């Protein structure tokens, strides 16, 4: 996660490369909104921003760019790829063994239905339809919650 020193260095770099200067009173907001983003992602988000705009970025623009970079570097399988993984694991392991998935969202979706049920079911079309809907719902929630600043996640958790 980006330290205060790293965030300030990135803000200084952005300040020297944009048309509108950063105001001192804005810095605490940037620190709060950006503190949970890895330094490397934040640096790349700053670079991405200056390649798109000559104005100083709002904290939300930096956060959005950092999340775009995170998503591109660690993609989450879409619902069709997830269903394909489930079918591969059904063939590979069967219901008596423990499946292995590339992403926790696939495992969570499988847990909703039950591994044994998915392996032994005779209604693959219905299972596919229901799995795709459930996975997409979990994926939407995952994308939404991953965009929340750490302070918001802590507030909700408490």
PDB file of C-alpha atoms in Angstrom:
ATOM      1  CA  UNK A   1       0.000   0.000   0.000  1.00  0.00           C
ATOM      2  CA  UNK A   2       1.164   3.482  -0.755  1.00  0.00           C
ATOM      3  CA  UNK A   3       2.692   5.304   2.166  1.00  0.00           C
ATOM      4  CA  UNK A   4       2.039   8.962   2.839  1.00  0.00           C
ATOM      5  CA  UNK A   5       5.538   9.759   1.550  1.00  0.00           C
ATOM      6  CA  UNK A   6       4.892   7.916  -1.721  1.00  0.00           C
ATOM      7  CA  UNK A   7       1.502   9.549  -2.228  1.00  0.00           C
ATOM      8  CA  UNK A   8       2.984  12.991  -1.586  1.00  0.00           C
ATOM      9  CA  UNK A   9       5.807  12.306  -4.060  1.00  0.00           C
ATOM     10  CA  UNK A  10       3.296  11.234  -6.712  1.00  0.00           C
ATOM     11  CA  UNK A  11       1.129  14.293  -6.032  1.00  0.00           C
ATOM     12  CA  UNK A  12       4.206  16.531  -6.315  1.00  0.00           C
ATOM     13  CA  UNK A  13       5.119  14.893  -9.634  1.00  0.00           C
ATOM     14  CA  UNK A  14       1.555  15.396 -10.897  1.00  0.00           C
ATOM     15  CA  UNK A  15       1.594  18.993  -9.656  1.00  0.00           C
ATOM     16  CA  UNK A  16       4.683  19.770 -11.711  1.00  0.00           C
ATOM     17  CA  UNK A  17       3.120  18.221 -14.829  1.00  0.00           C
ATOM     18  CA  UNK A  18      -0.349  19.753 -14.803  1.00  0.00           C
ATOM     19  CA  UNK A  19      -1.947  23.092 -15.598  1.00  0.00           C
ATOM     20  CA  UNK A  20      -3.825  23.549 -12.329  1.00  0.00           C
ATOM     21  CA  UNK A  21      -1.837  23.365  -9.090  1.00  0.00           C
ATOM     22  CA  UNK A  22      -2.703  21.212  -6.105  1.00  0.00           C
ATOM     23  CA  UNK A  23      -4.009  23.153  -3.124  1.00  0.00           C
ATOM     24  CA  UNK A  24      -2.524  22.333   0.296  1.00  0.00           C
ATOM     25  CA  UNK A  25      -6.001  21.889   1.790  1.00  0.00           C
ATOM     26  CA  UNK A  26      -6.731  19.061  -0.709  1.00  0.00           C
ATOM     27  CA  UNK A  27      -3.840  16.821   0.380  1.00  0.00           C
ATOM     28  CA  UNK A  28      -5.630  15.092   3.321  1.00  0.00           C
ATOM     29  CA  UNK A  29      -8.404  13.943   0.975  1.00  0.00           C
ATOM     30  CA  UNK A  30      -5.877  12.473  -1.473  1.00  0.00           C
ATOM     31  CA  UNK A  31      -4.108  10.666   1.376  1.00  0.00           C
ATOM     32  CA  UNK A  32      -7.372   9.184   2.656  1.00  0.00           C
ATOM     33  CA  UNK A  33      -8.679   8.071  -0.740  1.00  0.00           C
ATOM     34  CA  UNK A  34      -5.395   6.677  -2.084  1.00  0.00           C
ATOM     35  CA  UNK A  35      -3.793   5.061   0.980  1.00  0.00           C
ATOM     36  CA  UNK A  36      -4.873   1.495   0.157  1.00  0.00           C
ATOM     37  CA  UNK A  37      -3.587   1.482  -3.420  1.00  0.00           C
ATOM     38  CA  UNK A  38      -0.216  -0.207  -4.002  1.00  0.00           C
ATOM     39  CA  UNK A  39       2.510   2.321  -4.774  1.00  0.00           C
ATOM     40  CA  UNK A  40       3.354   0.829  -8.177  1.00  0.00           C
ATOM     41  CA  UNK A  41      -0.309   0.958  -9.252  1.00  0.00           C
ATOM     42  CA  UNK A  42      -0.611   4.546  -8.064  1.00  0.00           C
ATOM     43  CA  UNK A  43       2.531   5.561  -9.967  1.00  0.00           C
ATOM     44  CA  UNK A  44       1.172   3.967 -13.131  1.00  0.00           C
ATOM     45  CA  UNK A  45      -2.226   5.584 -12.532  1.00  0.00           C
ATOM     46  CA  UNK A  46      -0.509   8.982 -12.360  1.00  0.00           C
ATOM     47  CA  UNK A  47       1.327   8.251 -15.600  1.00  0.00           C
ATOM     48  CA  UNK A  48      -1.907   7.103 -17.219  1.00  0.00           C
ATOM     49  CA  UNK A  49      -3.645  10.273 -16.075  1.00  0.00           C
ATOM     50  CA  UNK A  50      -1.026  12.654 -17.474  1.00  0.00           C
ATOM     51  CA  UNK A  51      -1.225  10.771 -20.774  1.00  0.00           C
ATOM     52  CA  UNK A  52      -4.967  11.520 -20.865  1.00  0.00           C
ATOM     53  CA  UNK A  53      -5.253  15.002 -19.377  1.00  0.00           C
ATOM     54  CA  UNK A  54      -3.238  18.128 -18.676  1.00  0.00           C
ATOM     55  CA  UNK A  55      -5.341  18.983 -15.601  1.00  0.00           C
ATOM     56  CA  UNK A  56      -4.504  17.895 -12.076  1.00  0.00           C
ATOM     57  CA  UNK A  57      -6.511  14.731 -11.301  1.00  0.00           C
ATOM     58  CA  UNK A  58      -9.275  14.448  -8.759  1.00  0.00           C
ATOM     59  CA  UNK A  59      -8.659  11.643  -6.217  1.00  0.00           C
ATOM     60  CA  UNK A  60     -11.444   9.627  -7.857  1.00  0.00           C
ATOM     61  CA  UNK A  61      -9.685   9.805 -11.227  1.00  0.00           C
ATOM     62  CA  UNK A  62      -6.459   8.437  -9.762  1.00  0.00           C
ATOM     63  CA  UNK A  63      -8.336   5.720  -7.890  1.00  0.00           C
ATOM     64  CA  UNK A  64     -10.275   4.723 -11.015  1.00  0.00           C
ATOM     65  CA  UNK A  65      -7.087   4.589 -13.115  1.00  0.00           C
ATOM     66  CA  UNK A  66      -5.328   2.487 -10.442  1.00  0.00           C
ATOM     67  CA  UNK A  67      -8.252   0.062 -10.368  1.00  0.00           C
ATOM     68  CA  UNK A  68      -8.194  -0.188 -14.171  1.00  0.00           C
ATOM     69  CA  UNK A  69      -4.510  -1.104 -13.979  1.00  0.00           C
ATOM     70  CA  UNK A  70      -5.168  -3.629 -11.196  1.00  0.00           C
ATOM     71  CA  UNK A  71      -7.977  -5.210 -13.205  1.00  0.00           C
ATOM     72  CA  UNK A  72      -5.841  -5.445 -16.333  1.00  0.00           C
ATOM     73  CA  UNK A  73      -2.897  -6.994 -14.500  1.00  0.00           C
ATOM     74  CA  UNK A  74      -5.002  -9.438 -12.425  1.00  0.00           C
ATOM     75  CA  UNK A  75      -8.112 -10.142 -14.491  1.00  0.00           C
ATOM     76  CA  UNK A  76     -11.088 -11.858 -12.913  1.00  0.00           C
ATOM     77  CA  UNK A  77     -12.564 -14.572 -15.142  1.00  0.00           C
ATOM     78  CA  UNK A  78     -15.889 -13.684 -16.717  1.00  0.00           C
ATOM     79  CA  UNK A  79     -18.907 -15.877 -16.031  1.00  0.00           C
ATOM     80  CA  UNK A  80     -18.354 -18.076 -19.090  1.00  0.00           C
ATOM     81  CA  UNK A  81     -14.700 -18.769 -18.268  1.00  0.00           C
ATOM     82  CA  UNK A  82     -15.732 -19.514 -14.679  1.00  0.00           C
ATOM     83  CA  UNK A  83     -18.348 -22.026 -15.818  1.00  0.00           C
ATOM     84  CA  UNK A  84     -15.762 -23.640 -18.089  1.00  0.00           C
ATOM     85  CA  UNK A  85     -13.384 -24.009 -15.118  1.00  0.00           C
ATOM     86  CA  UNK A  86     -16.142 -25.669 -13.109  1.00  0.00           C
ATOM     87  CA  UNK A  87     -16.768 -28.170 -15.903  1.00  0.00           C
ATOM     88  CA  UNK A  88     -13.072 -28.930 -16.259  1.00  0.00           C
ATOM     89  CA  UNK A  89     -12.851 -29.569 -12.512  1.00  0.00           C
ATOM     90  CA  UNK A  90     -15.948 -31.778 -12.576  1.00  0.00           C
ATOM     91  CA  UNK A  91     -14.261 -33.939 -15.214  1.00  0.00           C
ATOM     92  CA  UNK A  92     -10.874 -33.821 -13.487  1.00  0.00           C
ATOM     93  CA  UNK A  93     -11.844 -34.467  -9.875  1.00  0.00           C
ATOM     94  CA  UNK A  94     -15.432 -35.642  -9.644  1.00  0.00           C
ATOM     95  CA  UNK A  95     -17.541 -35.122  -6.540  1.00  0.00           C
ATOM     96  CA  UNK A  96     -15.293 -37.105  -4.182  1.00  0.00           C
ATOM     97  CA  UNK A  97     -12.261 -34.831  -4.619  1.00  0.00           C
ATOM     98  CA  UNK A  98     -11.639 -31.181  -3.878  1.00  0.00           C
ATOM     99  CA  UNK A  99     -11.705 -28.867  -6.904  1.00  0.00           C
ATOM    100  CA  UNK A 100      -9.204 -26.078  -7.499  1.00  0.00           C
ATOM    101  CA  UNK A 101     -10.177 -22.780  -9.103  1.00  0.00           C
ATOM    102  CA  UNK A 102      -8.224 -19.812 -10.441  1.00  0.00           C
ATOM    103  CA  UNK A 103     -10.250 -17.246  -8.506  1.00  0.00           C
ATOM    104  CA  UNK A 104     -12.069 -17.132  -5.166  1.00  0.00           C
ATOM    105  CA  UNK A 105     -15.285 -15.926  -6.839  1.00  0.00           C
ATOM    106  CA  UNK A 106     -15.554 -19.211  -8.717  1.00  0.00           C
ATOM    107  CA  UNK A 107     -15.132 -21.145  -5.476  1.00  0.00           C
ATOM    108  CA  UNK A 108     -17.738 -18.954  -3.746  1.00  0.00           C
ATOM    109  CA  UNK A 109     -20.223 -19.521  -6.547  1.00  0.00           C
ATOM    110  CA  UNK A 110     -19.610 -23.280  -6.465  1.00  0.00           C
ATOM    111  CA  UNK A 111     -20.167 -23.209  -2.690  1.00  0.00           C
ATOM    112  CA  UNK A 112     -23.580 -21.618  -3.235  1.00  0.00           C
ATOM    113  CA  UNK A 113     -24.703 -24.639  -5.248  1.00  0.00           C
ATOM    114  CA  UNK A 114     -22.570 -27.278  -3.583  1.00  0.00           C
ATOM    115  CA  UNK A 115     -19.793 -29.172  -5.318  1.00  0.00           C
ATOM    116  CA  UNK A 116     -21.528 -32.532  -5.023  1.00  0.00           C
ATOM    117  CA  UNK A 117     -24.753 -31.126  -6.512  1.00  0.00           C
ATOM    118  CA  UNK A 118     -22.935 -29.631  -9.515  1.00  0.00           C
ATOM    119  CA  UNK A 119     -21.041 -32.878 -10.138  1.00  0.00           C
ATOM    120  CA  UNK A 120     -24.085 -35.159  -9.933  1.00  0.00           C
ATOM    121  CA  UNK A 121     -26.745 -32.925 -11.489  1.00  0.00           C
ATOM    122  CA  UNK A 122     -28.428 -34.118 -14.665  1.00  0.00           C
ATOM    123  CA  UNK A 123     -29.733 -30.672 -15.658  1.00  0.00           C
ATOM    124  CA  UNK A 124     -26.573 -28.999 -17.033  1.00  0.00           C
ATOM    125  CA  UNK A 125     -28.468 -26.298 -18.931  1.00  0.00           C
ATOM    126  CA  UNK A 126     -30.310 -25.114 -15.838  1.00  0.00           C
ATOM    127  CA  UNK A 127     -27.146 -25.391 -13.730  1.00  0.00           C
ATOM    128  CA  UNK A 128     -25.261 -23.329 -16.315  1.00  0.00           C
ATOM    129  CA  UNK A 129     -27.921 -20.613 -16.371  1.00  0.00           C
ATOM    130  CA  UNK A 130     -28.145 -20.421 -12.586  1.00  0.00           C
ATOM    131  CA  UNK A 131     -24.353 -20.489 -12.174  1.00  0.00           C
ATOM    132  CA  UNK A 132     -23.868 -17.669 -14.696  1.00  0.00           C
ATOM    133  CA  UNK A 133     -26.420 -15.474 -12.888  1.00  0.00           C
ATOM    134  CA  UNK A 134     -24.989 -16.175  -9.439  1.00  0.00           C
ATOM    135  CA  UNK A 135     -21.394 -15.656 -10.575  1.00  0.00           C
ATOM    136  CA  UNK A 136     -22.269 -12.390 -12.341  1.00  0.00           C
ATOM    137  CA  UNK A 137     -23.960 -11.143  -9.173  1.00  0.00           C
ATOM    138  CA  UNK A 138     -20.887 -11.964  -7.072  1.00  0.00           C
ATOM    139  CA  UNK A 139     -18.614 -10.444  -9.714  1.00  0.00           C
ATOM    140  CA  UNK A 140     -20.619  -7.201  -9.794  1.00  0.00           C
ATOM    141  CA  UNK A 141     -20.440  -6.958  -5.995  1.00  0.00           C
ATOM    142  CA  UNK A 142     -16.698  -7.720  -6.060  1.00  0.00           C
ATOM    143  CA  UNK A 143     -16.016  -4.983  -8.635  1.00  0.00           C
ATOM    144  CA  UNK A 144     -18.140  -2.473  -6.708  1.00  0.00           C
ATOM    145  CA  UNK A 145     -16.548  -3.227  -3.345  1.00  0.00           C
ATOM    146  CA  UNK A 146     -12.998  -3.279  -4.678  1.00  0.00           C
ATOM    147  CA  UNK A 147     -13.495   0.329  -5.777  1.00  0.00           C
ATOM    148  CA  UNK A 148     -14.329   1.429  -2.234  1.00  0.00           C
ATOM    149  CA  UNK A 149     -11.546   3.163  -0.289  1.00  0.00           C
ATOM    150  CA  UNK A 150     -10.200   1.243   2.686  1.00  0.00           C
ATOM    151  CA  UNK A 151     -11.835   3.664   5.120  1.00  0.00           C
ATOM    152  CA  UNK A 152     -15.262   2.856   3.663  1.00  0.00           C
ATOM    153  CA  UNK A 153     -14.643  -0.908   3.852  1.00  0.00           C
ATOM    154  CA  UNK A 154     -13.604  -0.569   7.523  1.00  0.00           C
ATOM    155  CA  UNK A 155     -16.680   1.524   8.305  1.00  0.00           C
ATOM    156  CA  UNK A 156     -18.996  -1.067   6.786  1.00  0.00           C
ATOM    157  CA  UNK A 157     -17.208  -3.943   8.504  1.00  0.00           C
ATOM    158  CA  UNK A 158     -17.532  -2.298  11.933  1.00  0.00           C
TER     159      UNK A 158
END
